[in-house]
PDB file of C-alpha atoms in Angstrom:
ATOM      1  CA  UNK Q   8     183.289 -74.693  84.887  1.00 89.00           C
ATOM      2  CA  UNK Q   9     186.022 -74.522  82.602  1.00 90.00           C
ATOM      3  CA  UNK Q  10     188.013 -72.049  84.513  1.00 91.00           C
ATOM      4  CA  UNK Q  11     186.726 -73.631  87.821  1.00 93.00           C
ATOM      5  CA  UNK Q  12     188.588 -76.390  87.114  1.00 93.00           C
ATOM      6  CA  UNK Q  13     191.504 -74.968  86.662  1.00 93.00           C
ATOM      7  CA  UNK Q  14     191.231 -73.082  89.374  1.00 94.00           C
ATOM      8  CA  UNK Q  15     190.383 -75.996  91.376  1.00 94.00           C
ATOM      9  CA  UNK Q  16     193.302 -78.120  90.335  1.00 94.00           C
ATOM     10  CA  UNK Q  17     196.011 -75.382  91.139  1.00 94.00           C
ATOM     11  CA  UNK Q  18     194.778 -75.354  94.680  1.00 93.00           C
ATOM     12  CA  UNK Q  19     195.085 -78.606  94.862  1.00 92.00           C
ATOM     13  CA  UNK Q  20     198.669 -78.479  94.149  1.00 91.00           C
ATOM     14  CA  UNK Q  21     201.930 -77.249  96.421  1.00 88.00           C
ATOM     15  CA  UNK Q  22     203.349 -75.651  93.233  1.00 89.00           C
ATOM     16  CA  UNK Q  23     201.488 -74.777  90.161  1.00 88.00           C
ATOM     17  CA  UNK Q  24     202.954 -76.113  86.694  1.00 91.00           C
ATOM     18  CA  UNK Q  25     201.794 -76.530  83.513  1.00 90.00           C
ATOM     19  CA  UNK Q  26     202.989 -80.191  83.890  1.00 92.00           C
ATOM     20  CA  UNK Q  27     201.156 -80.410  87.192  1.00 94.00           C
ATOM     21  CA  UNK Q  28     197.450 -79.377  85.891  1.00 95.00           C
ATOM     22  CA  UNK Q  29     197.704 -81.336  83.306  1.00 95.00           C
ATOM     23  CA  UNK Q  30     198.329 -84.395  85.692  1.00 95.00           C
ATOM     24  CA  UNK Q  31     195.839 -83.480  88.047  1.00 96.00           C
ATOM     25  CA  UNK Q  32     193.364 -82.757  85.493  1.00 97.00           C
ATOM     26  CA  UNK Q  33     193.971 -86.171  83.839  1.00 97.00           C
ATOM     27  CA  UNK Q  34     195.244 -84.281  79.889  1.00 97.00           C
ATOM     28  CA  UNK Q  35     197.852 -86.855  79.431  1.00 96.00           C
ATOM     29  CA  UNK Q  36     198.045 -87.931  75.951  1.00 96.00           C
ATOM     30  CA  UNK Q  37     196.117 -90.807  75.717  1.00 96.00           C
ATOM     31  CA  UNK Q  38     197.138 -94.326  75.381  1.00 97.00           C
ATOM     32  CA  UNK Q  39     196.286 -96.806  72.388  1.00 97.00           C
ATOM     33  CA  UNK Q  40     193.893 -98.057  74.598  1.00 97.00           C
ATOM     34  CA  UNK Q  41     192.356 -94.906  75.601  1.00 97.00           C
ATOM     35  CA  UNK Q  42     192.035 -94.384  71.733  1.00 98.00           C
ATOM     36  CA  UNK Q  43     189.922 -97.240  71.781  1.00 98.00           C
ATOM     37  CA  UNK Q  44     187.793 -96.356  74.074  1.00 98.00           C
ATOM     38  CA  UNK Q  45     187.410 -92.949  73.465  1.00 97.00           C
ATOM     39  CA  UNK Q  46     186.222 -94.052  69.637  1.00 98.00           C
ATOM     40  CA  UNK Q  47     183.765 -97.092  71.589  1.00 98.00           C
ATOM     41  CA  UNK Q  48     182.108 -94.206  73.797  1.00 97.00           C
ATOM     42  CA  UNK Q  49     181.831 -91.865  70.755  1.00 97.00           C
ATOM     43  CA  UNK Q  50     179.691 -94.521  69.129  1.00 96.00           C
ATOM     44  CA  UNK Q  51     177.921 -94.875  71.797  1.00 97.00           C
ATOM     45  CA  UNK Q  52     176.652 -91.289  72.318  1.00 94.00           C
ATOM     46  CA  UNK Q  53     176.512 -90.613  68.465  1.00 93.00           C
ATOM     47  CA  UNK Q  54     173.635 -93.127  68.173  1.00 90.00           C
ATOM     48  CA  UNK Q  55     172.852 -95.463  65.012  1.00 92.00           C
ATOM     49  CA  UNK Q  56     173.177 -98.946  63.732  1.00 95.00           C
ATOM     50  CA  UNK Q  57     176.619 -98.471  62.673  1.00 96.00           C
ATOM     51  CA  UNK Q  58     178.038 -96.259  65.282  1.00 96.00           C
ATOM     52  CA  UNK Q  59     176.153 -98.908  68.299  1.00 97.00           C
ATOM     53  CA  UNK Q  60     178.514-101.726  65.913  1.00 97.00           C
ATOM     54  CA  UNK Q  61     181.799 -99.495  66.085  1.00 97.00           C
ATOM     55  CA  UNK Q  62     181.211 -98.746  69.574  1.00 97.00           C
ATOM     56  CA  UNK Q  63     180.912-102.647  70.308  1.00 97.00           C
ATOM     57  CA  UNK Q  64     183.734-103.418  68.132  1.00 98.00           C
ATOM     58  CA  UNK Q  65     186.238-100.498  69.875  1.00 98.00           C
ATOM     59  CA  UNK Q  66     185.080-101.539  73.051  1.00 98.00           C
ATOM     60  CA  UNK Q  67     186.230-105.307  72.408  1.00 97.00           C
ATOM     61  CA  UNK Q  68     189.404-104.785  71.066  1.00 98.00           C
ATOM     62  CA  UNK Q  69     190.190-101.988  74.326  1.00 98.00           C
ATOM     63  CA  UNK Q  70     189.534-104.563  76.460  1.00 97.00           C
ATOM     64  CA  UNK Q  71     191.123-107.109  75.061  1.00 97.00           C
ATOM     65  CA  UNK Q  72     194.024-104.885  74.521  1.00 97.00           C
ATOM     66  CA  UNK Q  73     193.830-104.409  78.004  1.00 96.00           C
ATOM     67  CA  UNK Q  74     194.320-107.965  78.819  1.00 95.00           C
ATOM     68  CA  UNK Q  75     191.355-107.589  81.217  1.00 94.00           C
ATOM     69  CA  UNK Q  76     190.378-110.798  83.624  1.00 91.00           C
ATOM     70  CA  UNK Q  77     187.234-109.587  84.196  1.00 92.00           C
ATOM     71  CA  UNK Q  78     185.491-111.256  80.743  1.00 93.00           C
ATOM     72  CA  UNK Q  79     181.618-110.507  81.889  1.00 95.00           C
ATOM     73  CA  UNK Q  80     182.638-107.171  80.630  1.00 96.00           C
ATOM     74  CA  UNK Q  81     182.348-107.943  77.245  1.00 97.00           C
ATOM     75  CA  UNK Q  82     179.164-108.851  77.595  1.00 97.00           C
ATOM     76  CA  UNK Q  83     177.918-105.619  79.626  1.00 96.00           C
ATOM     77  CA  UNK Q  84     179.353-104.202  76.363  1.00 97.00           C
ATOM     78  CA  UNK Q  85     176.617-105.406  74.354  1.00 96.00           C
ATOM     79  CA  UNK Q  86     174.340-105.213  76.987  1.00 97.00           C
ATOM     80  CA  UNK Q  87     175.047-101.509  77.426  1.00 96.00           C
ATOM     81  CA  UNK Q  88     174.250-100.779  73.815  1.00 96.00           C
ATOM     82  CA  UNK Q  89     171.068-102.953  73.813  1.00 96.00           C
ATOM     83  CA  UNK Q  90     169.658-100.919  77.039  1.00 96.00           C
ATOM     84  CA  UNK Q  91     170.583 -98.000  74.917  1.00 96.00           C
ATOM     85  CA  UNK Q  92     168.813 -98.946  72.497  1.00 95.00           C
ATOM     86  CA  UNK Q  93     165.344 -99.984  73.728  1.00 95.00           C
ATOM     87  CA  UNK Q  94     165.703 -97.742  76.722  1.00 95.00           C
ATOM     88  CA  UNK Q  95     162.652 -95.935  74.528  1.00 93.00           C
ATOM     89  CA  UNK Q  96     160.276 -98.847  74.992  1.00 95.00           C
ATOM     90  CA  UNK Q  97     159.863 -97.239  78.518  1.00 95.00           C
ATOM     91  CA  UNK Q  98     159.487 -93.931  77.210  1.00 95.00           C
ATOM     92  CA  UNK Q  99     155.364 -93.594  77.025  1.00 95.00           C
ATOM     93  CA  UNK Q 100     155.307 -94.678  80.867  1.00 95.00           C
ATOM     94  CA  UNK Q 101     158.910 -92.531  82.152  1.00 95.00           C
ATOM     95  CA  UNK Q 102     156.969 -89.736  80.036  1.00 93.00           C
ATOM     96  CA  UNK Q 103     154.258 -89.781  82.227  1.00 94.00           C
ATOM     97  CA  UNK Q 104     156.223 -88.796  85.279  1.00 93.00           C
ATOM     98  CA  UNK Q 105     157.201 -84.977  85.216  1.00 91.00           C
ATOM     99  CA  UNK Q 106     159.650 -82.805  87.430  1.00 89.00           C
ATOM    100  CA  UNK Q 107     158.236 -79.983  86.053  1.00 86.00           C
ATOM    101  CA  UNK Q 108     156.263 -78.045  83.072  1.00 85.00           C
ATOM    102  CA  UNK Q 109     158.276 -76.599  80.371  1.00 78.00           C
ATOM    103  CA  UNK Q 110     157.930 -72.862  80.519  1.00 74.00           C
ATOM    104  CA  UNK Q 111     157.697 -71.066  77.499  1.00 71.00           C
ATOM    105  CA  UNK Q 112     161.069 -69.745  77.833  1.00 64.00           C
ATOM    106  CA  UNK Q 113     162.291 -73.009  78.269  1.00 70.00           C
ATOM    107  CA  UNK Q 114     160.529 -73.716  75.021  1.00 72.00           C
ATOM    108  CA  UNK Q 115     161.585 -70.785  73.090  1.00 70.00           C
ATOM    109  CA  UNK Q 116     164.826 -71.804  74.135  1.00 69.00           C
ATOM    110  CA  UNK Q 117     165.194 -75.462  73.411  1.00 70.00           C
ATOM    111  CA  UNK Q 118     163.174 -74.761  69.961  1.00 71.00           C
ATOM    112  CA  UNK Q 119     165.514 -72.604  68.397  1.00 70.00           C
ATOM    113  CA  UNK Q 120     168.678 -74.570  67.845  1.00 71.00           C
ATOM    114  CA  UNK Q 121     167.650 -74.682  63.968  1.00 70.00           C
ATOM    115  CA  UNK Q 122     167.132 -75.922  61.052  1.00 76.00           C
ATOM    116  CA  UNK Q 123     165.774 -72.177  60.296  1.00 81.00           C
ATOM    117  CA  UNK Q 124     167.287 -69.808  63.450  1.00 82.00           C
ATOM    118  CA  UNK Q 125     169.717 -70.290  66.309  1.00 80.00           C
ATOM    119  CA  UNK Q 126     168.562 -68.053  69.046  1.00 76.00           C
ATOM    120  CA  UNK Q 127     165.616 -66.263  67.093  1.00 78.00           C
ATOM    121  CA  UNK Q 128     168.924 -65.159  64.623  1.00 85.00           C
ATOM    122  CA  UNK Q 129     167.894 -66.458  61.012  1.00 87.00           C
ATOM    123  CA  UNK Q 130     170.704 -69.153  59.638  1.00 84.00           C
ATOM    124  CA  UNK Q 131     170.768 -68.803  56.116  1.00 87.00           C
ATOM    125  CA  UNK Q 132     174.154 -67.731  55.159  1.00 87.00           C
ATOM    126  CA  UNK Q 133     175.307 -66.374  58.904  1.00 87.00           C
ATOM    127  CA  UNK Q 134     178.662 -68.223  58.858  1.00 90.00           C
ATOM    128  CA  UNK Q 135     179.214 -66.758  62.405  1.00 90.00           C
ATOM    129  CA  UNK Q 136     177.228 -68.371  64.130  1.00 86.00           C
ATOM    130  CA  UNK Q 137     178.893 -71.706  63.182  1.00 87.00           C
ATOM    131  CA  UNK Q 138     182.214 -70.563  65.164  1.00 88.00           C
ATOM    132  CA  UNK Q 139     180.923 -68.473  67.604  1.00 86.00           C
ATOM    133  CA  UNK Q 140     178.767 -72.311  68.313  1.00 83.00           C
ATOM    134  CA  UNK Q 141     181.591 -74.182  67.691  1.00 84.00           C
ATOM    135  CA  UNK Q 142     183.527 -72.281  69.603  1.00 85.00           C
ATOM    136  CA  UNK Q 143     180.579 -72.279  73.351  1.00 82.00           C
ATOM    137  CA  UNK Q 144     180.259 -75.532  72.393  1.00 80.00           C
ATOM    138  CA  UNK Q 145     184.196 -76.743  72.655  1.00 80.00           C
ATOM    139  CA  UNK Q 146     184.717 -74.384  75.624  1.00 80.00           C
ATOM    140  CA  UNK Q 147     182.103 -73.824  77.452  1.00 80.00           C
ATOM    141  CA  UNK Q 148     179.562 -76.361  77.110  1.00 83.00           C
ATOM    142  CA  UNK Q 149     182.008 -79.834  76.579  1.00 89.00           C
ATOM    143  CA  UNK Q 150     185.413 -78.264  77.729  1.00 89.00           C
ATOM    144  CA  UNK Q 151     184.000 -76.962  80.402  1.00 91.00           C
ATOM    145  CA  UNK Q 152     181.862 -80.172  81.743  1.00 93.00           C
ATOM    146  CA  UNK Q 153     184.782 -82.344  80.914  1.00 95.00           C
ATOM    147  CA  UNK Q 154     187.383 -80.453  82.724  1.00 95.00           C
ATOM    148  CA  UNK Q 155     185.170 -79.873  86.187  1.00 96.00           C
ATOM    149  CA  UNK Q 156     183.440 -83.102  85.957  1.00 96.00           C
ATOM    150  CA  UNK Q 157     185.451 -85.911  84.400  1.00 96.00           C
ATOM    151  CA  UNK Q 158     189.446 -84.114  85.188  1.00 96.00           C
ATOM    152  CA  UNK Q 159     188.490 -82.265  88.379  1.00 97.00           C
ATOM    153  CA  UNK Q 160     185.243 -84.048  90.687  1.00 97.00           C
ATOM    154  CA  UNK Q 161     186.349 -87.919  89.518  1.00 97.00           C
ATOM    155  CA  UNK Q 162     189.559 -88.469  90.739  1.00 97.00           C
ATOM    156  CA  UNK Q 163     187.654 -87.048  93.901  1.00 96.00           C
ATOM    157  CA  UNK Q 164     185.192 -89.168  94.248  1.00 97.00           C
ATOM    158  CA  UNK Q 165     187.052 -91.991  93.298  1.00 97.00           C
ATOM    159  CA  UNK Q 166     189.035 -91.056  96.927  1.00 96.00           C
ATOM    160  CA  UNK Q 167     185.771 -91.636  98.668  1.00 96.00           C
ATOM    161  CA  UNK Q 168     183.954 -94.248  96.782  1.00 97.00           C
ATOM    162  CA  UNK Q 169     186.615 -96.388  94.990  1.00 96.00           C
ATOM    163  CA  UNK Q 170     185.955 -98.576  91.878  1.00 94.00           C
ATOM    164  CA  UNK Q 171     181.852 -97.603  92.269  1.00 96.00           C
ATOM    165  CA  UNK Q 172     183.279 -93.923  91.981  1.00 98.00           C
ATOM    166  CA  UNK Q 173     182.014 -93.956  88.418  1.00 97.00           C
ATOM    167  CA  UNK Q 174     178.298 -94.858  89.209  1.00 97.00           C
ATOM    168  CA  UNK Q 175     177.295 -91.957  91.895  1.00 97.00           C
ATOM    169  CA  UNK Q 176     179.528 -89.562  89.429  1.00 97.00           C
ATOM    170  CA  UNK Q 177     177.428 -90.649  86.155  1.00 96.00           C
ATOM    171  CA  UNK Q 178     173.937 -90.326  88.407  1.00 94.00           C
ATOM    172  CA  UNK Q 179     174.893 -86.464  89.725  1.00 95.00           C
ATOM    173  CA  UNK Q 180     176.157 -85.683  86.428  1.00 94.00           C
ATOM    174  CA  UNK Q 181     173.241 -86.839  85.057  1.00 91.00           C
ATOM    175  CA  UNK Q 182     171.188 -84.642  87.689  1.00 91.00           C
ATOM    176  CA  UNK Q 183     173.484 -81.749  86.651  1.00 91.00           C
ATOM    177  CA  UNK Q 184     171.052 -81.320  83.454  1.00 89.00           C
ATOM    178  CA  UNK Q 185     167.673 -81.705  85.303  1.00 88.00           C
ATOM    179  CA  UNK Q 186     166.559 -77.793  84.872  1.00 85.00           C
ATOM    180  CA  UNK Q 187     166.772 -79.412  80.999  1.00 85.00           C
ATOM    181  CA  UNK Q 188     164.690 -82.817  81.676  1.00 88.00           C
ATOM    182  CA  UNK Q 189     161.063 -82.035  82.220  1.00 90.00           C
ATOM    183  CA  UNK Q 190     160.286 -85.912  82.475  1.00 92.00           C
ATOM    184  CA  UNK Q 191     161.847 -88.970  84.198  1.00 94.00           C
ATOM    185  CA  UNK Q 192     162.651 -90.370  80.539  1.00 94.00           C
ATOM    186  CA  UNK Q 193     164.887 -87.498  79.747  1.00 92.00           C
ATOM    187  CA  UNK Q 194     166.587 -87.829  83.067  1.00 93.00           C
ATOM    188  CA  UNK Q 195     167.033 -91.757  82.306  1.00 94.00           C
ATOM    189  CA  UNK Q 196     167.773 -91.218  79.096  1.00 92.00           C
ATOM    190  CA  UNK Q 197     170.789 -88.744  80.398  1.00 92.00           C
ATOM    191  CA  UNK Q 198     171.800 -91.071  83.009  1.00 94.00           C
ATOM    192  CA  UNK Q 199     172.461 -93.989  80.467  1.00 95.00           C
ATOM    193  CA  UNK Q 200     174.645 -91.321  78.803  1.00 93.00           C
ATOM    194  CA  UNK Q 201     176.377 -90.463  81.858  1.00 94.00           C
ATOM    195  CA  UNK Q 202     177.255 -93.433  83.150  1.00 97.00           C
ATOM    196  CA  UNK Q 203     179.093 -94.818  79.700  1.00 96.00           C
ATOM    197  CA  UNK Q 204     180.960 -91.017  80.197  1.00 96.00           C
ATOM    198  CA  UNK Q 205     182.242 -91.567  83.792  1.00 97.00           C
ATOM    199  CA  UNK Q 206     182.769 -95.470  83.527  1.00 97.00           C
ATOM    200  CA  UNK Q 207     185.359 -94.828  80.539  1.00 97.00           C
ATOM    201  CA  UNK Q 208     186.911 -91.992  82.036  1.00 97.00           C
ATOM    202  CA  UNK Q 209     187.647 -93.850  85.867  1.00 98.00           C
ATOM    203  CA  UNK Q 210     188.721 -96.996  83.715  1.00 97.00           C
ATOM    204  CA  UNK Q 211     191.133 -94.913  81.628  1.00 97.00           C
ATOM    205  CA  UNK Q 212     192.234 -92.273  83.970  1.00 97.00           C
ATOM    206  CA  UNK Q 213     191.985 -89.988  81.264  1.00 97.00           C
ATOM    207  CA  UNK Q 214     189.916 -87.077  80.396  1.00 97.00           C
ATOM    208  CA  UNK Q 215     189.891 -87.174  76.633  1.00 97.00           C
ATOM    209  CA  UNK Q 216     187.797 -90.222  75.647  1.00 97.00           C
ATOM    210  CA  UNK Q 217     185.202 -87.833  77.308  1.00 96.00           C
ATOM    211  CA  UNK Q 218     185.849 -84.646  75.354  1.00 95.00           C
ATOM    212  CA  UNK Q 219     185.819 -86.354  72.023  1.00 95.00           C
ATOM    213  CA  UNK Q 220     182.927 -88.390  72.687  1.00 95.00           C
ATOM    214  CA  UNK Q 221     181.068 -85.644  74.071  1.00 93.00           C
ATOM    215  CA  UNK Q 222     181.957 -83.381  71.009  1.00 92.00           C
ATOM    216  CA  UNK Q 223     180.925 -86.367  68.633  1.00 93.00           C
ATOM    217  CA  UNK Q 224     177.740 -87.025  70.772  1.00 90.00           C
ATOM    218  CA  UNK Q 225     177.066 -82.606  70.377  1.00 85.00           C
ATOM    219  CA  UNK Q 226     178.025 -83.268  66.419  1.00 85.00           C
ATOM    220  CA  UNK Q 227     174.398 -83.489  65.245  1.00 85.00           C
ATOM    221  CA  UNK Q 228     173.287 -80.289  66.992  1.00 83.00           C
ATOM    222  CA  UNK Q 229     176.287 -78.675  65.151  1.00 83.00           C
ATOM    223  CA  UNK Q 230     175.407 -80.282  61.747  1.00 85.00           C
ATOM    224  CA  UNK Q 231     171.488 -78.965  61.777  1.00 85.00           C
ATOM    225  CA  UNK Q 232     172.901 -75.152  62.117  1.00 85.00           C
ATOM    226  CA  UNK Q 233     175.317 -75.922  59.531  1.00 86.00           C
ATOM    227  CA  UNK Q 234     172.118 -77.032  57.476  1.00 87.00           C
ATOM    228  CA  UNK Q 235     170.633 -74.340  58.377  1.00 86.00           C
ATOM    229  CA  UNK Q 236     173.403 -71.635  57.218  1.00 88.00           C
ATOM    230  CA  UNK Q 237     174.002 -73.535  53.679  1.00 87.00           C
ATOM    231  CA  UNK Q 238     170.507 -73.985  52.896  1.00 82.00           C
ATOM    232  CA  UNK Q 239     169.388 -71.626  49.849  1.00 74.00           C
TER     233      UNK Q 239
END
């Protein structure tokens, strides 16, 4: 995806330019306001008393920053975060619902991201597999998502469904990680995700708020292997 993108956005230009793709792919250096958002939606998808509070607080202050008209929007803020948060009082009953069963290479898979071995490879003291990780991980996995999804497919779709652009891109996103949602509560609970993701990065016309806050929201899977390579 990451070079897909890129590939992508020269096409889409009469001359290719550094200066051009990063237009096109929405890399501008990000405004004050952007900042604030990018912080609010990295709160959001890092999870946690304190991190729901900072992303309510950053979200506040961008919009007021922004001088927006539209006031109700402070209080989807809140009401964002609060679906967030008891989104898993529906989980027993979304649970219940499955697009599939788990094979067991699906579970082999998914079960070996730590604390003890990454990939059946034992952690204890393998610093490489922290950058070679960190490395997938900021590339492939969130640059590459980022740059197809959020620079590329948005400004797209926002040419054929306008301001609602962000809601049908946060949905197929979403849908984008079924072959890893068994259940209709792990595609909901995706879908929640994705729609904070695209609804920041349409109002801010700006691909970064997305990359951080999808590298902050990846953090804890980053933080277990690290765990898992210190422990003694």
């Amino acid at each position: 995806m990451f070079l897909a993108a890129i590939i992508a956005a020269a096409l889409d230009l009469p001359t290719i330019s550094r200066p051009g793709l990063v237009q096109r792919l929405r890399l501008n250096a990000p405004s004050a306001t952007a900042c604030l958002w990018a912080t609010a939606l990295s709160g959001f998808m890092y999870g946690g008393n304190w991190p729901d509070l900072l992303a309510v607080i950053a979200s506040w202050l961008a919009l007021a920053k922004e001088r927006t008209r539209q006031k109700w929007l402070f209080a989807a803020v809140l009401a964002a975060i609060l679906v967030k948060r008891y989104a898993s009082l529906l989980q027993p009953a979304l649970q219940t619902i499955r697009f599939f069963d788990p094979s067991q290479f699906h579970r082999e898979f998914f079960g070996h991201f730590g604390p003890h071995d990454f990939m059946g490879i034992p952690l204890q003291g393998n610093w490489w597999i922290l950058v070679y990780y960190a490395a997938v991980m900021l590339v492939c996995n969130i640059g590459g998502e980022e740059l197809w999804w959020r620079g590329y497919v948005l400004p797209r779709q926002e040419l054929a469904f306008g301001r609602h652009a962000w809601i049908v891109h946060g949905i197929l996103w979403s849908a984008f990680h079924l072959f890893m949602q068994p259940t209709l509560w792990d595609t909901t609970r995706m879908a929640i995700t994705g729609l904070a993701l695209s609804f920041i990065a349409q109002r801010t016309k700006n691909t970064w708020p997305g990359i951080v806050a999808h590298t902050v929201g990846n953090l804890p899977f980053f933080l277990t292997l690290a765990n898992g390579v210190t422990s003694r």
